[in-house]
PDB file of C-alpha atoms in Angstrom:
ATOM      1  CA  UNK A   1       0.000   0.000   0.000  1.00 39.00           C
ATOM      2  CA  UNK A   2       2.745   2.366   0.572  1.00 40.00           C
ATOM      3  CA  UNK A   3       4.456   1.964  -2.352  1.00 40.00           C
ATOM      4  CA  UNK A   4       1.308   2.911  -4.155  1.00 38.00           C
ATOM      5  CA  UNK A   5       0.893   6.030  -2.194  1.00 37.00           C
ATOM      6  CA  UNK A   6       4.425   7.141  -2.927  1.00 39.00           C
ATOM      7  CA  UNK A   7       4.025   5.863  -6.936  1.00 39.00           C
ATOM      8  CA  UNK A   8       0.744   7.764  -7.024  1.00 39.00           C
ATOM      9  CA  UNK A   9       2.389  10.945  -5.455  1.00 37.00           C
ATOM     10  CA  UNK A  10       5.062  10.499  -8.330  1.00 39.00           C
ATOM     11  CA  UNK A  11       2.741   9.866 -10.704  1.00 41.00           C
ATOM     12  CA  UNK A  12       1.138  13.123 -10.210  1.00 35.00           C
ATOM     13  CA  UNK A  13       4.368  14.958 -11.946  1.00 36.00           C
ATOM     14  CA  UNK A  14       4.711  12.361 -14.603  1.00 39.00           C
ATOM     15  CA  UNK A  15       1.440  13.553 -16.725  1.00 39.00           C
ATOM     16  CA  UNK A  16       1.695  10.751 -19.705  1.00 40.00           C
ATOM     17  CA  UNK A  17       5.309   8.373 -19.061  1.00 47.00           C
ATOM     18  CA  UNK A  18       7.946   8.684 -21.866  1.00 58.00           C
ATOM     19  CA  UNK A  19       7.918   4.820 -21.187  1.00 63.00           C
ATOM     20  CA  UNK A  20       3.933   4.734 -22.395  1.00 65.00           C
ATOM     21  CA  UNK A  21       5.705   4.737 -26.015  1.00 65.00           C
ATOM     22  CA  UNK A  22       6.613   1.407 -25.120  1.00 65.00           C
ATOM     23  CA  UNK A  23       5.146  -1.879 -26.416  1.00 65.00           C
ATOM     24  CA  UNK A  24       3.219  -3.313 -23.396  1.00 64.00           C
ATOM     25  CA  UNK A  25       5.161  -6.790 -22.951  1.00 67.00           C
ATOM     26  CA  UNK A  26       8.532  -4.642 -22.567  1.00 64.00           C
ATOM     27  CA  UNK A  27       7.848  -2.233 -19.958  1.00 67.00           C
ATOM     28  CA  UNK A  28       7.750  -3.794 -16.794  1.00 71.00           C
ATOM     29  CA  UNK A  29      10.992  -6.242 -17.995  1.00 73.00           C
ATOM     30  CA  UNK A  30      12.752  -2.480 -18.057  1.00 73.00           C
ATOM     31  CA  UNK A  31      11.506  -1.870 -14.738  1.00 75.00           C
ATOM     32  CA  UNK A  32      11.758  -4.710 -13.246  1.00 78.00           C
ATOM     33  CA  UNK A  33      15.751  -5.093 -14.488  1.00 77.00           C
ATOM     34  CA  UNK A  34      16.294  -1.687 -13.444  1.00 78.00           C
ATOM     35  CA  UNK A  35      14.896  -2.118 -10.377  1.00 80.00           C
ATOM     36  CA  UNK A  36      17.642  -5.149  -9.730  1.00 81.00           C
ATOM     37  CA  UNK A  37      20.674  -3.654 -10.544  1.00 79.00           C
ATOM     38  CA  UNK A  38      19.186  -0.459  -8.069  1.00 82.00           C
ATOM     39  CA  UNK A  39      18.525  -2.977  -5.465  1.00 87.00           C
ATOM     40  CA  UNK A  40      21.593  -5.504  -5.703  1.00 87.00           C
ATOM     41  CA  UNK A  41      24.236  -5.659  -3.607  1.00 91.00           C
ATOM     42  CA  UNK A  42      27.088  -4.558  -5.249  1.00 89.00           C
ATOM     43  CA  UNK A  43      25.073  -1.169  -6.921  1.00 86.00           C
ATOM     44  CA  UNK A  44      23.831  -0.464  -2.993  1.00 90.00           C
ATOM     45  CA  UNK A  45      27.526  -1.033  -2.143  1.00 92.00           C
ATOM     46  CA  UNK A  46      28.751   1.675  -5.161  1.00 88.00           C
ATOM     47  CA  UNK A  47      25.543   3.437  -4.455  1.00 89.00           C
ATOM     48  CA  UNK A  48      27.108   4.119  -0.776  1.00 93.00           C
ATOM     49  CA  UNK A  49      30.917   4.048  -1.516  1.00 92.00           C
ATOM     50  CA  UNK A  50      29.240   7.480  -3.780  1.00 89.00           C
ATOM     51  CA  UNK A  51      27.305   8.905  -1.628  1.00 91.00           C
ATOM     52  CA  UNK A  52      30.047   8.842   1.445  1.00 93.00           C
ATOM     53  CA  UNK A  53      32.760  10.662  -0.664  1.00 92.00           C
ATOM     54  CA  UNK A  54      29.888  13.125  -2.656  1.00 90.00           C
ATOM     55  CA  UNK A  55      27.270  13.558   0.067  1.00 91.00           C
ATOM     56  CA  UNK A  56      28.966  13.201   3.587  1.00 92.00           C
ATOM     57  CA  UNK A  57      31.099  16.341   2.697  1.00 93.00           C
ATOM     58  CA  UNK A  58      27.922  18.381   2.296  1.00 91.00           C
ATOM     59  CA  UNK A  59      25.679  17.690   4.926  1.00 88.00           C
ATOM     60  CA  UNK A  60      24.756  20.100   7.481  1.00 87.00           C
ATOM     61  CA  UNK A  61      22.732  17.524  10.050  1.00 86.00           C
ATOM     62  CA  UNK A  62      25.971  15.804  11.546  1.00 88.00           C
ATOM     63  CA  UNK A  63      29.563  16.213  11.325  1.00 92.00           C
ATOM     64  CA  UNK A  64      31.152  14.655   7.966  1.00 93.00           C
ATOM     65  CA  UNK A  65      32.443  11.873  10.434  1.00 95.00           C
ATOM     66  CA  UNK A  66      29.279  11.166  11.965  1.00 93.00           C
ATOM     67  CA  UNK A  67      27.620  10.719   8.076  1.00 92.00           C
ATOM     68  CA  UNK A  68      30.396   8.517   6.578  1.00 95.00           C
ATOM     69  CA  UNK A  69      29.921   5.923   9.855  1.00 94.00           C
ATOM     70  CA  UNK A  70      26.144   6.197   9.478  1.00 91.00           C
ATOM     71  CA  UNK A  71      25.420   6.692   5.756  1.00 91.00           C
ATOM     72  CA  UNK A  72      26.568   3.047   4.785  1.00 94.00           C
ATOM     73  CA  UNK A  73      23.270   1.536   6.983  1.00 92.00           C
ATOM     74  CA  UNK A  74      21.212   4.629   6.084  1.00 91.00           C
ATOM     75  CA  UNK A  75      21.749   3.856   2.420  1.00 92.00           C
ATOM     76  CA  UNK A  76      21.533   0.217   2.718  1.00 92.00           C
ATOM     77  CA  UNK A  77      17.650   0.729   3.855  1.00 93.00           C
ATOM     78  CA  UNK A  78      16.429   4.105   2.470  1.00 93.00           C
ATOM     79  CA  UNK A  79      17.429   3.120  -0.771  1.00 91.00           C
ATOM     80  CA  UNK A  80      16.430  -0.335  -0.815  1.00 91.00           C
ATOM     81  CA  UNK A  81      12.867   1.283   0.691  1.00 92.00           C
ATOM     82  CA  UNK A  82      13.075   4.319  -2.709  1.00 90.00           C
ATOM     83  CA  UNK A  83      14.299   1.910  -5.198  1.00 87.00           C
ATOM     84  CA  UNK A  84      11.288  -0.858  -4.475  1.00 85.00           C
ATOM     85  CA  UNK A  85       9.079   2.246  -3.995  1.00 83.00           C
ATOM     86  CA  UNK A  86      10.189   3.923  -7.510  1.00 79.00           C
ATOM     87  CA  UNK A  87      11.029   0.879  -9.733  1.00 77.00           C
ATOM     88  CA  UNK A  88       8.611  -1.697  -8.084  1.00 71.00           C
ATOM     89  CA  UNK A  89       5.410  -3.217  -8.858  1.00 69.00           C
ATOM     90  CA  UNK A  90       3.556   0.111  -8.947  1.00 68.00           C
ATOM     91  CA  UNK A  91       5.425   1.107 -11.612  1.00 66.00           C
ATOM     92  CA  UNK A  92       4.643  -1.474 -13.821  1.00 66.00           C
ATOM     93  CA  UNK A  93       1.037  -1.691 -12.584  1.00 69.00           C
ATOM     94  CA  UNK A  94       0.884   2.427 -13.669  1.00 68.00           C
ATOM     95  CA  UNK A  95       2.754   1.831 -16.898  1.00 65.00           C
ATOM     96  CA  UNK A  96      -0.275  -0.407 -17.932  1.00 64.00           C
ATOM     97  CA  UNK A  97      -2.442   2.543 -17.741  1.00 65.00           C
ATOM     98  CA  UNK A  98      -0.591   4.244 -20.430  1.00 63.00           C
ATOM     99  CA  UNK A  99      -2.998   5.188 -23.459  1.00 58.00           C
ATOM    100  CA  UNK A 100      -2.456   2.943 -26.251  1.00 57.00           C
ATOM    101  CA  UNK A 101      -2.269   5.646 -28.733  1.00 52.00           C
ATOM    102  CA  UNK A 102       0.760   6.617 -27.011  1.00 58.00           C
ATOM    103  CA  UNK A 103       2.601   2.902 -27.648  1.00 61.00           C
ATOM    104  CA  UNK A 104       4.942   2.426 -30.736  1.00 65.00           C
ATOM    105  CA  UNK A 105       5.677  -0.882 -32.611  1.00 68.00           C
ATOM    106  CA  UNK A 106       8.591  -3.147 -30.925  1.00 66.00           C
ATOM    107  CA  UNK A 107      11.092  -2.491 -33.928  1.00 72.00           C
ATOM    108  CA  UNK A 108      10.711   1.223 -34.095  1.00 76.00           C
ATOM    109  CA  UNK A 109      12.487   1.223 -30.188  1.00 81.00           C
ATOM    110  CA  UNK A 110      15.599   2.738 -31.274  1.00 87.00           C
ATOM    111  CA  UNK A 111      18.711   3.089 -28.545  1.00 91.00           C
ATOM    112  CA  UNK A 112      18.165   7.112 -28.359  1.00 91.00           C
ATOM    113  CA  UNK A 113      14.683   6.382 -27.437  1.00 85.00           C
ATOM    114  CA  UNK A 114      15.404   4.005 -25.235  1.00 85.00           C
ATOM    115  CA  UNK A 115      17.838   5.762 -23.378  1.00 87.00           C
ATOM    116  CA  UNK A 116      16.239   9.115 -23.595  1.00 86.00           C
ATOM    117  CA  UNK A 117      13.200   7.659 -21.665  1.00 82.00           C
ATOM    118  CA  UNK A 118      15.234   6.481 -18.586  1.00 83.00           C
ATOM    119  CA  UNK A 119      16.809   9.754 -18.374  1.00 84.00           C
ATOM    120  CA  UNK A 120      13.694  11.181 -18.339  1.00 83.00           C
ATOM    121  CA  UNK A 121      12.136   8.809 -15.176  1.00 80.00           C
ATOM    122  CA  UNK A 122      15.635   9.737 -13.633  1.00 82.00           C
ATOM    123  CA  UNK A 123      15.057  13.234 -14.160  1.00 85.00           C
ATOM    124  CA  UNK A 124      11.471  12.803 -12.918  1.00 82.00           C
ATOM    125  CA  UNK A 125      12.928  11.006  -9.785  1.00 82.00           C
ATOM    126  CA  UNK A 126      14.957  14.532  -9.134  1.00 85.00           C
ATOM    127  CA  UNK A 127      12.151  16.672  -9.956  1.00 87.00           C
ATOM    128  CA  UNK A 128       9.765  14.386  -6.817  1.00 87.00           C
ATOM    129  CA  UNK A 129      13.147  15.187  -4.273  1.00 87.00           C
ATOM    130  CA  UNK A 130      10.872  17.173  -2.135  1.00 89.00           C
ATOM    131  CA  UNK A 131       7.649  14.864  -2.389  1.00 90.00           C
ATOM    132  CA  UNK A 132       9.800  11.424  -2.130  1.00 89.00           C
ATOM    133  CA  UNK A 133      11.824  12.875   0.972  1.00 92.00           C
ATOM    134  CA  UNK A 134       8.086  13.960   2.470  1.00 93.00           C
ATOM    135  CA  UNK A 135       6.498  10.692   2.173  1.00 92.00           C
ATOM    136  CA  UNK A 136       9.770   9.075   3.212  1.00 94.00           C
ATOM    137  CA  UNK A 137      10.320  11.148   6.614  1.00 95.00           C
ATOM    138  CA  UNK A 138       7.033  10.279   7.245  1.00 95.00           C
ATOM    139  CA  UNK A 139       5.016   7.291   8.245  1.00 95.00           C
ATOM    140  CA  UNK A 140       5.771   5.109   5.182  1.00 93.00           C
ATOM    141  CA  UNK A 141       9.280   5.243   6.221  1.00 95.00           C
ATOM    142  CA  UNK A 142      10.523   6.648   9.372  1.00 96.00           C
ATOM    143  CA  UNK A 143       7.085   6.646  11.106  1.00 96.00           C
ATOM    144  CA  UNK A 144       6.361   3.780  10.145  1.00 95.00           C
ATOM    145  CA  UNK A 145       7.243   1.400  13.245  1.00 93.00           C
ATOM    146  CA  UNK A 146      10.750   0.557  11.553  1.00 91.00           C
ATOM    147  CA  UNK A 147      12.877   3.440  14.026  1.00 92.00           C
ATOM    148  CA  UNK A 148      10.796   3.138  16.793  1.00 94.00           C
ATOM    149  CA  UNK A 149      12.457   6.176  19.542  1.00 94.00           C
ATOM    150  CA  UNK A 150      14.728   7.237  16.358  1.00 92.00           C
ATOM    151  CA  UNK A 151      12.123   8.499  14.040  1.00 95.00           C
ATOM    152  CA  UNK A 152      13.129  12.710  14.493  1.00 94.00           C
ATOM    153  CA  UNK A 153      16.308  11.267  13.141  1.00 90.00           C
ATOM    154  CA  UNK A 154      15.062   9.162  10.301  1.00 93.00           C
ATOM    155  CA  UNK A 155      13.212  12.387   9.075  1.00 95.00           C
ATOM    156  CA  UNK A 156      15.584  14.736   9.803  1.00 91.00           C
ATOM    157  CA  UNK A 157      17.882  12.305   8.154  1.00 90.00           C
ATOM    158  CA  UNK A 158      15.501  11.503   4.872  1.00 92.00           C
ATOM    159  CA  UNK A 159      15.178  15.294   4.546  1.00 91.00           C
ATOM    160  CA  UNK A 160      18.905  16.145   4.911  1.00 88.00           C
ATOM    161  CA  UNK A 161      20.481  13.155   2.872  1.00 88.00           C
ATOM    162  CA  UNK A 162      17.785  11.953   0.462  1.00 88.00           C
ATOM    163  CA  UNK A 163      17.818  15.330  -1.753  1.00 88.00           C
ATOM    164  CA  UNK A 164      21.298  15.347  -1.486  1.00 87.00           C
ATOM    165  CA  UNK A 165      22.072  11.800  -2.518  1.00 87.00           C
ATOM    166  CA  UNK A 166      19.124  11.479  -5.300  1.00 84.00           C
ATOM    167  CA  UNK A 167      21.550  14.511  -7.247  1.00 84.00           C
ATOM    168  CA  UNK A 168      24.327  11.814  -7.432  1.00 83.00           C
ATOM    169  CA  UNK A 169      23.079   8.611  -7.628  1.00 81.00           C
ATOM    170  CA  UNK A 170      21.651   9.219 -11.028  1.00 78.00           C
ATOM    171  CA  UNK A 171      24.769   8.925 -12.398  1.00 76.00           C
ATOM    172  CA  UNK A 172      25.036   5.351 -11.417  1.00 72.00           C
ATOM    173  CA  UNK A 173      22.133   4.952 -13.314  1.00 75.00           C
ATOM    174  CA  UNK A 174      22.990   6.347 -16.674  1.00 79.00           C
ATOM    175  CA  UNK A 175      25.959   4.577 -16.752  1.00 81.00           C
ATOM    176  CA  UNK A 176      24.300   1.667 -16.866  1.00 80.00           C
ATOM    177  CA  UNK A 177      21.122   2.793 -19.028  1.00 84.00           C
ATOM    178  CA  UNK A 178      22.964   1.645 -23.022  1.00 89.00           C
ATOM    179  CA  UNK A 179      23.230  -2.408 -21.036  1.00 85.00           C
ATOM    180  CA  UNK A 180      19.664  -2.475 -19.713  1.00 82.00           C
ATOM    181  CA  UNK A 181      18.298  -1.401 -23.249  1.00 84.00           C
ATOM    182  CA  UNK A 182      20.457  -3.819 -25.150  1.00 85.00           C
ATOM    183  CA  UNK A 183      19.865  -6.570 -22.604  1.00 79.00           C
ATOM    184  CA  UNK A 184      15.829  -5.677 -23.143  1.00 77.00           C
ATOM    185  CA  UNK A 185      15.286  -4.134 -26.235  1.00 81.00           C
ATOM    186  CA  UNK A 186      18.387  -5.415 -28.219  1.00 85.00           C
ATOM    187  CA  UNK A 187      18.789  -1.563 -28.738  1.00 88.00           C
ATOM    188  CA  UNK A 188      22.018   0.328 -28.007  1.00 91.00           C
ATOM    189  CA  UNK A 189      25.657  -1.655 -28.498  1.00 87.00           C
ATOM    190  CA  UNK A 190      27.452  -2.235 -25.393  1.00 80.00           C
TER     191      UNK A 190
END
């Protein structure tokens, strides 16, 4: 249910997906493989390892020090919590409402297309800072049970690191955007 709430709090900015250009029976395979490569191990592990050096330096809610010992555990749940909330089942649920008007055969995907549509839910992602670090801080996150006696902190937290971190994970992502088209769309050389 939360993940709904937060998808339909996203979906709010999104007006009609870039992704709704997509045949039906490839959408959610995008999703779903970007959400596993967010959510794996070793991207939460580079995920951290680039938010301690680009974040930690930055933050104004604790002393650098006091971020690079707690950001790794942070991390490791907020953005296993944003990633299942942002490239989970909702997604592909919402992507299913997309007008079929809006959908494009399977062969005219090209790799620029491809591409250009993840950057765009990326740059949607940064555009929602403010309403993802909301819902977060609040109780589908912090309130939610999880930090019981630590929940100021998880919210202060959320709202400190979350807007801060969400401008460089990105980056992580697009690196890996030309693979996940080739690997479902057999678009874009790798």
């Amino acid at each position: 249910m939360r993940t709904f709430i937060l998808f339909s709090l996203i979906a709010l900015s999104y007006g009609e997906y870039d992704m709704c250009s997509w045949p039906n029976d490839w959408k959610c395979p995008m999703v779903e493989a970007v959400h596993v490569v967010l959510t794996s191990k070793p991207s939460l592990e580079a995920q951290v390892t680039l938010l301690v050096t680009d974040v930690c330096p930055q933050v104004t809610i604790m002393t650098p020090e006091e971020c690079v010992e707690r950001l790794p555990d942070f991390w490791r749940s907020a953005g296993v919590f944003l990633w299942n909330s942002y490239f989970g089942a909702a997604f592909c649920e919402e992507l299913g409402d997309c007008p079929a008007a809006a959908m494009v055969p399977k062969d005219s995907i090209t790799c620029d297309q491809c591409l250009a549509d993840m950057n765009d839910t990326i740059d949607t992602l940064i555009t929602d800072i403010d309403i993802i670090s909301g819902y977060m801080a609040g109780e589908a996150y912090c309130y939610s049970g999880e930090f019981e006696g630590e929940e100021e902190l998880c919210a202060a937290s959320i709202q400190g690191l979350l807007p801060l971190s969400l401008l460089s994970i990105p980056d992580i992502c697009r690196v890996g955007f030309p693979k996940l088209c080739n690997v479902v769309f057999g678009v874009c050389e790798v």
